[in-house]
């Protein structure tokens, strides 16, 4: 059996890491709103408030050597031995190590020479601070005298300039120290009205706030001079690199345990209330927060609240089946990852540096379907934020910055799939909540006051953006790219300093059309029609339906290659994703979307397309994006051909779009194939953790494909549309519990060996307990349903009053 670095503890909803030397840092996320942290299994990582770029609280060095240096460190000096509870940075061998990543908390425990140090890290609800509760226990029969040093390194707020503008940075750093609290106030004197602090709920015997004094100029985090000598320097930072370190002398009797609460917090003051006295920051809010967290008992109560918050979130959908891996994915980790992608979009992970991308227009719309059942109010707010970055012609900023909620000029618009995702997201929201009032909300264009139109009108112009931008075959023009950011058919870049994302060296007269957008248009366009009908807007529904019918005709006529759907037409109007091509003959995107939309289902096109996907794209670890992989640069295709074969968009297993094929399989009723594909990329079924490398409890964006050097190696874990798409697929299309405007539709499509399962689903205030029985090993097609003991016709469970309990038995 392959080596394992940890295991699941489902009852505790935790992943337990038992070897600190994981093949890559295995991280977790702290915080639910505003104040966030990334934490690795050795306590590496950083914190920020609201925006990982502009309000970075602690410093982190990406791609440093050694990997994952910098974080929340506690150094314990016991005689001549210095060790850390999380093994790093000193890497002193521990007698015991365990890291438990749970729902927005992490606990790390280390033992050495009879001392146990356990640290619980979490951000209390509605609090701009991270708590680190350290429990030290002496398990020997002798008195232990320990020297304890805490450590955090401040970031000078803007994570980007913090890494480059040293002529300024080395002079600006400022701190204040008051009792056991170290305040970081760089730039507060001028335009900033925010500061950070790090405290402990005990009297300290010393401190440090200047990095060089604490570490020694030529030492690393693994050998701080002050710790090695057991002597803090009581340094006060002036410029250079401010840090925060507390020093405590601790005596523990045999068997004695002591709790210490460290708090890393952040405050924003009103502009006219910044100072306590000249040059002294107003600490009132910090003190308030600290007084809520100054005892272990208060902290434990906060931790309980966080756990209850997660109990509530995870009660809304749960499954009980014969497969514990399926259950833990659905009940715990997939939902958790969806919530993380909601909070972080694609900004901050161990692959996203927090300074690159803001919130993606398409990404955020897709993420919505992963969390809308849990926090519908925040989904509502998110929709309005996203839609406010749309342009009046229906196009959209591709990204926006969470702090300002403004579209990013740097990247601009022109990704022609973007508008349809708004329809996709909003319909997902409406089906879950029934909150049609959102459609009347006035929403501006490009955030310009006075430009507001109702959200419904935004949907109409989104739909129309596609039909106003059709190419020579009546198929959607692709623009800069469609879902595949790297399918840059108008880019034609020969200059390595140009960005593939923003460069369009040719557009005028372009014939580049996308079959992916065509499929999306049919699929989500039908959602739009259904919505219009539901609202009684029949004329609009008829108008839209006409365009959808025309698109279906165009796809069947010009988008079919004989055995599968074409991917696109390029700038010159030549086929992409055709058997006629030298490389890149077949792609997931178009075959996924066109089969999801059921285009040509009756004529057998879907069957053929899905069989071709199986034949050409399936592999041991999942479905590769395209085949054959591109082995040279194609200037007319852009970034996709820039990646080595088997990686990323060039024939990697892009876990985000495997679900499109899976849903396609459910459209033709092939539950066996659907579940097989679903399991292949699902983290709970990973066989070789060393090969997979990244966290085994969350999806990664990409697993190296069959043409790669190391097929099966995962990259870019956590922040990916994979989370929401797999959630949508497993819950709605495989387990078959679909929210609709008028109730829950029950329509499973499963493996024939799945004999029964039970889903508990809270929906519009009522609780549905749904038992699915499959005595004859079917794959789909409900034969009978009873609702509270009474047979119904059809498979739609109507809406029930709030707080009702509804018992459903469905037989396949
Ligand atoms: C990546 C894509 C990503 C894009 C974002 C590309 O380099 O391959 O996955 O969506 O950058 O800008
Ligand atoms: C990652 C991006 O976040 C997403 O928007 C895009 O669709 C995929 N990569 C594919 O390129």
PDB file of C-alpha atoms in Angstrom, residues 542-752:
ATOM      1  CA  UNK A 542     -40.833  32.925 -27.066  1.00  0.00           C
ATOM      2  CA  UNK A 543     -38.315  35.424 -28.386  1.00  0.00           C
ATOM      3  CA  UNK A 544     -35.476  33.751 -26.509  1.00  0.00           C
ATOM      4  CA  UNK A 545     -36.584  30.243 -27.414  1.00  0.00           C
ATOM      5  CA  UNK A 546     -36.379  31.128 -31.088  1.00  0.00           C
ATOM      6  CA  UNK A 547     -32.687  31.994 -30.726  1.00  0.00           C
ATOM      7  CA  UNK A 548     -32.016  28.821 -28.782  1.00  0.00           C
ATOM      8  CA  UNK A 549     -33.662  26.732 -31.490  1.00  0.00           C
ATOM      9  CA  UNK A 550     -31.560  28.491 -34.092  1.00  0.00           C
ATOM     10  CA  UNK A 551     -28.418  27.830 -32.082  1.00  0.00           C
ATOM     11  CA  UNK A 552     -29.254  24.135 -31.868  1.00  0.00           C
ATOM     12  CA  UNK A 553     -29.611  24.069 -35.634  1.00  0.00           C
ATOM     13  CA  UNK A 554     -26.279  25.856 -36.126  1.00  0.00           C
ATOM     14  CA  UNK A 555     -24.521  23.450 -33.768  1.00  0.00           C
ATOM     15  CA  UNK A 556     -25.943  20.418 -35.492  1.00  0.00           C
ATOM     16  CA  UNK A 557     -25.101  21.836 -38.882  1.00  0.00           C
ATOM     17  CA  UNK A 558     -21.686  23.393 -38.329  1.00  0.00           C
ATOM     18  CA  UNK A 559     -20.554  22.102 -34.956  1.00  0.00           C
ATOM     19  CA  UNK A 560     -20.572  18.382 -35.561  1.00  0.00           C
ATOM     20  CA  UNK A 561     -17.433  16.651 -36.704  1.00  0.00           C
ATOM     21  CA  UNK A 562     -18.865  13.218 -37.391  1.00  0.00           C
ATOM     22  CA  UNK A 563     -17.948  11.522 -34.106  1.00  0.00           C
ATOM     23  CA  UNK A 564     -17.963  14.437 -31.687  1.00  0.00           C
ATOM     24  CA  UNK A 565     -18.639  18.160 -31.391  1.00  0.00           C
ATOM     25  CA  UNK A 566     -16.030  20.533 -32.760  1.00  0.00           C
ATOM     26  CA  UNK A 567     -14.377  22.815 -30.246  1.00  0.00           C
ATOM     27  CA  UNK A 568     -14.324  26.062 -32.190  1.00  0.00           C
ATOM     28  CA  UNK A 569     -13.598  27.832 -35.417  1.00  0.00           C
ATOM     29  CA  UNK A 570     -10.393  29.825 -35.403  1.00  0.00           C
ATOM     30  CA  UNK A 571      -9.757  33.380 -36.557  1.00  0.00           C
ATOM     31  CA  UNK A 572      -9.660  32.276 -40.184  1.00  0.00           C
ATOM     32  CA  UNK A 573     -12.766  30.128 -39.849  1.00  0.00           C
ATOM     33  CA  UNK A 574     -10.866  26.834 -39.726  1.00  0.00           C
ATOM     34  CA  UNK A 575     -11.991  23.953 -37.524  1.00  0.00           C
ATOM     35  CA  UNK A 576     -10.526  23.469 -34.050  1.00  0.00           C
ATOM     36  CA  UNK A 577     -11.100  20.145 -32.294  1.00  0.00           C
ATOM     37  CA  UNK A 578     -11.694  18.156 -35.411  1.00  0.00           C
ATOM     38  CA  UNK A 579     -10.304  14.848 -36.646  1.00  0.00           C
ATOM     39  CA  UNK A 580      -8.834  16.939 -39.449  1.00  0.00           C
ATOM     40  CA  UNK A 581      -6.548  18.735 -36.985  1.00  0.00           C
ATOM     41  CA  UNK A 582      -3.021  17.592 -36.431  1.00  0.00           C
ATOM     42  CA  UNK A 583      -3.282  17.973 -32.618  1.00  0.00           C
ATOM     43  CA  UNK A 584      -6.121  18.971 -30.314  1.00  0.00           C
ATOM     44  CA  UNK A 585      -8.672  16.921 -32.241  1.00  0.00           C
ATOM     45  CA  UNK A 586     -11.211  16.528 -29.448  1.00  0.00           C
ATOM     46  CA  UNK A 587     -11.972  18.620 -26.352  1.00  0.00           C
ATOM     47  CA  UNK A 588     -14.054  18.284 -23.205  1.00  0.00           C
ATOM     48  CA  UNK A 589     -15.644  21.720 -23.264  1.00  0.00           C
ATOM     49  CA  UNK A 590     -17.820  21.500 -26.359  1.00  0.00           C
ATOM     50  CA  UNK A 591     -18.626  17.827 -25.893  1.00  0.00           C
ATOM     51  CA  UNK A 592     -19.494  18.434 -22.262  1.00  0.00           C
ATOM     52  CA  UNK A 593     -21.699  21.443 -22.851  1.00  0.00           C
ATOM     53  CA  UNK A 594     -23.432  20.218 -25.975  1.00  0.00           C
ATOM     54  CA  UNK A 595     -24.304  16.893 -24.338  1.00  0.00           C
ATOM     55  CA  UNK A 596     -25.381  18.648 -21.126  1.00  0.00           C
ATOM     56  CA  UNK A 597     -27.672  20.690 -23.320  1.00  0.00           C
ATOM     57  CA  UNK A 598     -28.816  17.476 -25.013  1.00  0.00           C
ATOM     58  CA  UNK A 599     -28.087  18.833 -28.490  1.00  0.00           C
ATOM     59  CA  UNK A 600     -28.801  16.081 -31.017  1.00  0.00           C
ATOM     60  CA  UNK A 601     -29.754  13.639 -28.268  1.00  0.00           C
ATOM     61  CA  UNK A 602     -32.469  12.027 -30.358  1.00  0.00           C
ATOM     62  CA  UNK A 603     -30.281  11.827 -33.427  1.00  0.00           C
ATOM     63  CA  UNK A 604     -27.616   9.985 -31.442  1.00  0.00           C
ATOM     64  CA  UNK A 605     -25.074  12.824 -31.385  1.00  0.00           C
ATOM     65  CA  UNK A 606     -24.772  12.803 -27.600  1.00  0.00           C
ATOM     66  CA  UNK A 607     -24.134   9.069 -27.526  1.00  0.00           C
ATOM     67  CA  UNK A 608     -21.470   9.366 -30.162  1.00  0.00           C
ATOM     68  CA  UNK A 609     -19.826  12.376 -28.549  1.00  0.00           C
ATOM     69  CA  UNK A 610     -19.695  10.747 -25.121  1.00  0.00           C
ATOM     70  CA  UNK A 611     -18.353   7.503 -26.529  1.00  0.00           C
ATOM     71  CA  UNK A 612     -15.639   9.484 -28.280  1.00  0.00           C
ATOM     72  CA  UNK A 613     -14.775  11.269 -25.040  1.00  0.00           C
ATOM     73  CA  UNK A 614     -14.435   7.896 -23.366  1.00  0.00           C
ATOM     74  CA  UNK A 615     -12.227   6.624 -26.150  1.00  0.00           C
ATOM     75  CA  UNK A 616      -9.937   9.620 -26.587  1.00  0.00           C
ATOM     76  CA  UNK A 617      -9.996  11.601 -23.342  1.00  0.00           C
ATOM     77  CA  UNK A 618     -10.538   9.188 -20.474  1.00  0.00           C
ATOM     78  CA  UNK A 619      -7.498   8.071 -18.466  1.00  0.00           C
ATOM     79  CA  UNK A 620      -6.640   6.396 -15.178  1.00  0.00           C
ATOM     80  CA  UNK A 621      -6.863   9.611 -13.152  1.00  0.00           C
ATOM     81  CA  UNK A 622      -9.666  11.406 -14.960  1.00  0.00           C
ATOM     82  CA  UNK A 623     -10.690  12.917 -18.274  1.00  0.00           C
ATOM     83  CA  UNK A 624      -8.050  15.009 -20.015  1.00  0.00           C
ATOM     84  CA  UNK A 625      -9.128  18.309 -21.497  1.00  0.00           C
ATOM     85  CA  UNK A 626      -8.027  17.628 -25.068  1.00  0.00           C
ATOM     86  CA  UNK A 627      -6.293  15.078 -27.199  1.00  0.00           C
ATOM     87  CA  UNK A 628      -3.773  14.756 -28.717  1.00  0.00           C
ATOM     88  CA  UNK A 629      -2.014  17.300 -26.532  1.00  0.00           C
ATOM     89  CA  UNK A 630      -0.361  20.215 -28.315  1.00  0.00           C
ATOM     90  CA  UNK A 631       3.328  19.577 -28.658  1.00  0.00           C
ATOM     91  CA  UNK A 632       4.291  22.897 -30.214  1.00  0.00           C
ATOM     92  CA  UNK A 633       3.156  26.503 -29.956  1.00  0.00           C
ATOM     93  CA  UNK A 634       0.216  27.387 -32.193  1.00  0.00           C
ATOM     94  CA  UNK A 635       0.110  31.142 -32.491  1.00  0.00           C
ATOM     95  CA  UNK A 636      -3.506  30.957 -33.637  1.00  0.00           C
ATOM     96  CA  UNK A 637      -4.571  29.110 -30.436  1.00  0.00           C
ATOM     97  CA  UNK A 638      -2.586  31.018 -27.852  1.00  0.00           C
ATOM     98  CA  UNK A 639      -1.862  30.005 -24.267  1.00  0.00           C
ATOM     99  CA  UNK A 640      -3.353  26.530 -24.470  1.00  0.00           C
ATOM    100  CA  UNK A 641      -0.464  25.443 -26.637  1.00  0.00           C
ATOM    101  CA  UNK A 642       2.069  27.160 -24.396  1.00  0.00           C
ATOM    102  CA  UNK A 643       1.782  24.528 -21.674  1.00  0.00           C
ATOM    103  CA  UNK A 644       3.800  21.332 -21.844  1.00  0.00           C
ATOM    104  CA  UNK A 645       1.665  18.375 -22.898  1.00  0.00           C
ATOM    105  CA  UNK A 646      -0.467  16.980 -20.118  1.00  0.00           C
ATOM    106  CA  UNK A 647      -0.505  20.080 -17.930  1.00  0.00           C
ATOM    107  CA  UNK A 648      -3.148  22.687 -17.237  1.00  0.00           C
ATOM    108  CA  UNK A 649      -5.390  23.504 -20.179  1.00  0.00           C
ATOM    109  CA  UNK A 650      -3.161  21.515 -22.550  1.00  0.00           C
ATOM    110  CA  UNK A 651      -4.477  18.015 -21.892  1.00  0.00           C
ATOM    111  CA  UNK A 652      -4.297  18.187 -18.123  1.00  0.00           C
ATOM    112  CA  UNK A 653      -7.130  16.576 -16.203  1.00  0.00           C
ATOM    113  CA  UNK A 654      -8.938  19.805 -15.527  1.00  0.00           C
ATOM    114  CA  UNK A 655     -11.111  18.655 -12.655  1.00  0.00           C
ATOM    115  CA  UNK A 656     -13.363  21.682 -13.137  1.00  0.00           C
ATOM    116  CA  UNK A 657     -14.743  20.445 -16.439  1.00  0.00           C
ATOM    117  CA  UNK A 658     -14.872  16.704 -15.868  1.00  0.00           C
ATOM    118  CA  UNK A 659     -18.359  17.248 -14.403  1.00  0.00           C
ATOM    119  CA  UNK A 660     -19.620  18.478 -17.763  1.00  0.00           C
ATOM    120  CA  UNK A 661     -18.997  15.056 -19.224  1.00  0.00           C
ATOM    121  CA  UNK A 662     -20.461  13.463 -16.103  1.00  0.00           C
ATOM    122  CA  UNK A 663     -23.640  15.497 -16.423  1.00  0.00           C
ATOM    123  CA  UNK A 664     -23.666  14.680 -20.125  1.00  0.00           C
ATOM    124  CA  UNK A 665     -23.610  10.996 -19.159  1.00  0.00           C
ATOM    125  CA  UNK A 666     -26.614  11.525 -16.891  1.00  0.00           C
ATOM    126  CA  UNK A 667     -28.462  13.177 -19.768  1.00  0.00           C
ATOM    127  CA  UNK A 668     -28.196   9.873 -21.623  1.00  0.00           C
ATOM    128  CA  UNK A 669     -28.951   7.954 -18.443  1.00  0.00           C
ATOM    129  CA  UNK A 670     -25.556   6.312 -18.062  1.00  0.00           C
ATOM    130  CA  UNK A 671     -25.282   6.316 -14.277  1.00  0.00           C
ATOM    131  CA  UNK A 672     -22.495   3.779 -14.256  1.00  0.00           C
ATOM    132  CA  UNK A 673     -20.176   5.945 -16.342  1.00  0.00           C
ATOM    133  CA  UNK A 674     -21.231   9.080 -14.464  1.00  0.00           C
ATOM    134  CA  UNK A 675     -20.237   7.635 -11.105  1.00  0.00           C
ATOM    135  CA  UNK A 676     -17.048   6.104 -12.399  1.00  0.00           C
ATOM    136  CA  UNK A 677     -15.905   9.439 -13.746  1.00  0.00           C
ATOM    137  CA  UNK A 678     -16.995  11.187 -10.562  1.00  0.00           C
ATOM    138  CA  UNK A 679     -14.958   8.825  -8.375  1.00  0.00           C
ATOM    139  CA  UNK A 680     -11.858   9.124 -10.532  1.00  0.00           C
ATOM    140  CA  UNK A 681     -11.248  12.737  -9.645  1.00  0.00           C
ATOM    141  CA  UNK A 682     -12.815  12.746  -6.176  1.00  0.00           C
ATOM    142  CA  UNK A 683     -10.143  13.273  -3.467  1.00  0.00           C
ATOM    143  CA  UNK A 684     -11.712  10.748  -1.077  1.00  0.00           C
ATOM    144  CA  UNK A 685     -10.803   7.969  -3.539  1.00  0.00           C
ATOM    145  CA  UNK A 686      -7.151   8.936  -4.043  1.00  0.00           C
ATOM    146  CA  UNK A 687      -4.992   5.867  -3.956  1.00  0.00           C
ATOM    147  CA  UNK A 688      -1.482   7.276  -3.803  1.00  0.00           C
ATOM    148  CA  UNK A 689      -1.037  10.376  -1.660  1.00  0.00           C
ATOM    149  CA  UNK A 690       2.626  10.718  -2.558  1.00  0.00           C
ATOM    150  CA  UNK A 691       1.885  10.817  -6.256  1.00  0.00           C
ATOM    151  CA  UNK A 692      -1.124  13.086  -5.818  1.00  0.00           C
ATOM    152  CA  UNK A 693       1.092  15.377  -3.724  1.00  0.00           C
ATOM    153  CA  UNK A 694      -1.435  18.069  -2.795  1.00  0.00           C
ATOM    154  CA  UNK A 695      -4.123  17.842  -0.119  1.00  0.00           C
ATOM    155  CA  UNK A 696      -6.073  14.571  -0.297  1.00  0.00           C
ATOM    156  CA  UNK A 697      -9.208  16.162   1.175  1.00  0.00           C
ATOM    157  CA  UNK A 698      -9.980  18.795  -1.449  1.00  0.00           C
ATOM    158  CA  UNK A 699     -10.166  18.962  -5.208  1.00  0.00           C
ATOM    159  CA  UNK A 700      -7.337  20.479  -7.153  1.00  0.00           C
ATOM    160  CA  UNK A 701      -7.855  22.430 -10.334  1.00  0.00           C
ATOM    161  CA  UNK A 702      -5.659  20.078 -12.265  1.00  0.00           C
ATOM    162  CA  UNK A 703      -4.213  16.619 -12.086  1.00  0.00           C
ATOM    163  CA  UNK A 704      -1.459  15.925 -14.596  1.00  0.00           C
ATOM    164  CA  UNK A 705      -2.865  14.134 -17.619  1.00  0.00           C
ATOM    165  CA  UNK A 706      -1.809  11.029 -19.476  1.00  0.00           C
ATOM    166  CA  UNK A 707       0.742  12.892 -21.621  1.00  0.00           C
ATOM    167  CA  UNK A 708       2.461  14.498 -18.635  1.00  0.00           C
ATOM    168  CA  UNK A 709       5.728  13.477 -17.101  1.00  0.00           C
ATOM    169  CA  UNK A 710       4.015  12.352 -13.894  1.00  0.00           C
ATOM    170  CA  UNK A 711       0.390  11.528 -14.642  1.00  0.00           C
ATOM    171  CA  UNK A 712      -1.779  11.720 -11.532  1.00  0.00           C
ATOM    172  CA  UNK A 713       0.142  14.512  -9.798  1.00  0.00           C
ATOM    173  CA  UNK A 714      -2.232  17.183  -8.516  1.00  0.00           C
ATOM    174  CA  UNK A 715      -1.639  20.948  -8.622  1.00  0.00           C
ATOM    175  CA  UNK A 716      -3.523  24.086  -7.724  1.00  0.00           C
ATOM    176  CA  UNK A 717      -5.591  22.713  -4.901  1.00  0.00           C
ATOM    177  CA  UNK A 718      -8.493  24.481  -3.150  1.00  0.00           C
ATOM    178  CA  UNK A 719      -9.536  27.510  -5.188  1.00  0.00           C
ATOM    179  CA  UNK A 720     -11.180  26.085  -8.231  1.00  0.00           C
ATOM    180  CA  UNK A 721     -14.579  25.863  -9.865  1.00  0.00           C
ATOM    181  CA  UNK A 722     -14.098  22.124  -9.457  1.00  0.00           C
ATOM    182  CA  UNK A 723     -15.619  22.375  -5.995  1.00  0.00           C
ATOM    183  CA  UNK A 724     -18.946  23.847  -7.075  1.00  0.00           C
ATOM    184  CA  UNK A 725     -19.192  21.811 -10.274  1.00  0.00           C
ATOM    185  CA  UNK A 726     -18.669  18.531  -8.490  1.00  0.00           C
ATOM    186  CA  UNK A 727     -21.129  19.525  -5.813  1.00  0.00           C
ATOM    187  CA  UNK A 728     -23.734  20.429  -8.427  1.00  0.00           C
ATOM    188  CA  UNK A 729     -23.061  17.167 -10.256  1.00  0.00           C
ATOM    189  CA  UNK A 730     -23.138  14.756  -7.351  1.00  0.00           C
ATOM    190  CA  UNK A 731     -26.122  16.294  -5.573  1.00  0.00           C
ATOM    191  CA  UNK A 732     -28.347  17.297  -8.483  1.00  0.00           C
ATOM    192  CA  UNK A 733     -27.440  14.962 -11.337  1.00  0.00           C
ATOM    193  CA  UNK A 734     -26.162  11.785  -9.664  1.00  0.00           C
ATOM    194  CA  UNK A 735     -27.974  11.647  -6.333  1.00  0.00           C
ATOM    195  CA  UNK A 736     -30.659  13.542  -8.228  1.00  0.00           C
ATOM    196  CA  UNK A 737     -32.070  16.034  -5.742  1.00  0.00           C
ATOM    197  CA  UNK A 738     -32.797  19.109  -7.861  1.00  0.00           C
ATOM    198  CA  UNK A 739     -34.176  22.341  -6.509  1.00  0.00           C
ATOM    199  CA  UNK A 740     -36.714  23.860  -8.899  1.00  0.00           C
ATOM    200  CA  UNK A 741     -39.002  26.891  -8.711  1.00  0.00           C
ATOM    201  CA  UNK A 742     -41.901  24.672  -7.648  1.00  0.00           C
ATOM    202  CA  UNK A 743     -40.297  22.085  -5.439  1.00  0.00           C
ATOM    203  CA  UNK A 744     -37.675  19.374  -5.327  1.00  0.00           C
ATOM    204  CA  UNK A 745     -37.338  17.170  -8.351  1.00  0.00           C
ATOM    205  CA  UNK A 746     -36.092  13.656  -7.649  1.00  0.00           C
ATOM    206  CA  UNK A 747     -34.158  12.231 -10.570  1.00  0.00           C
ATOM    207  CA  UNK A 748     -31.154  10.080  -9.667  1.00  0.00           C
ATOM    208  CA  UNK A 749     -28.698   8.684 -12.158  1.00  0.00           C
ATOM    209  CA  UNK A 750     -26.486   6.249 -10.302  1.00  0.00           C
ATOM    210  CA  UNK A 751     -24.342   3.199 -10.534  1.00  0.00           C
ATOM    211  CA  UNK A 752     -26.500   0.039 -10.696  1.00  0.00           C
TER     212      UNK A 752
END
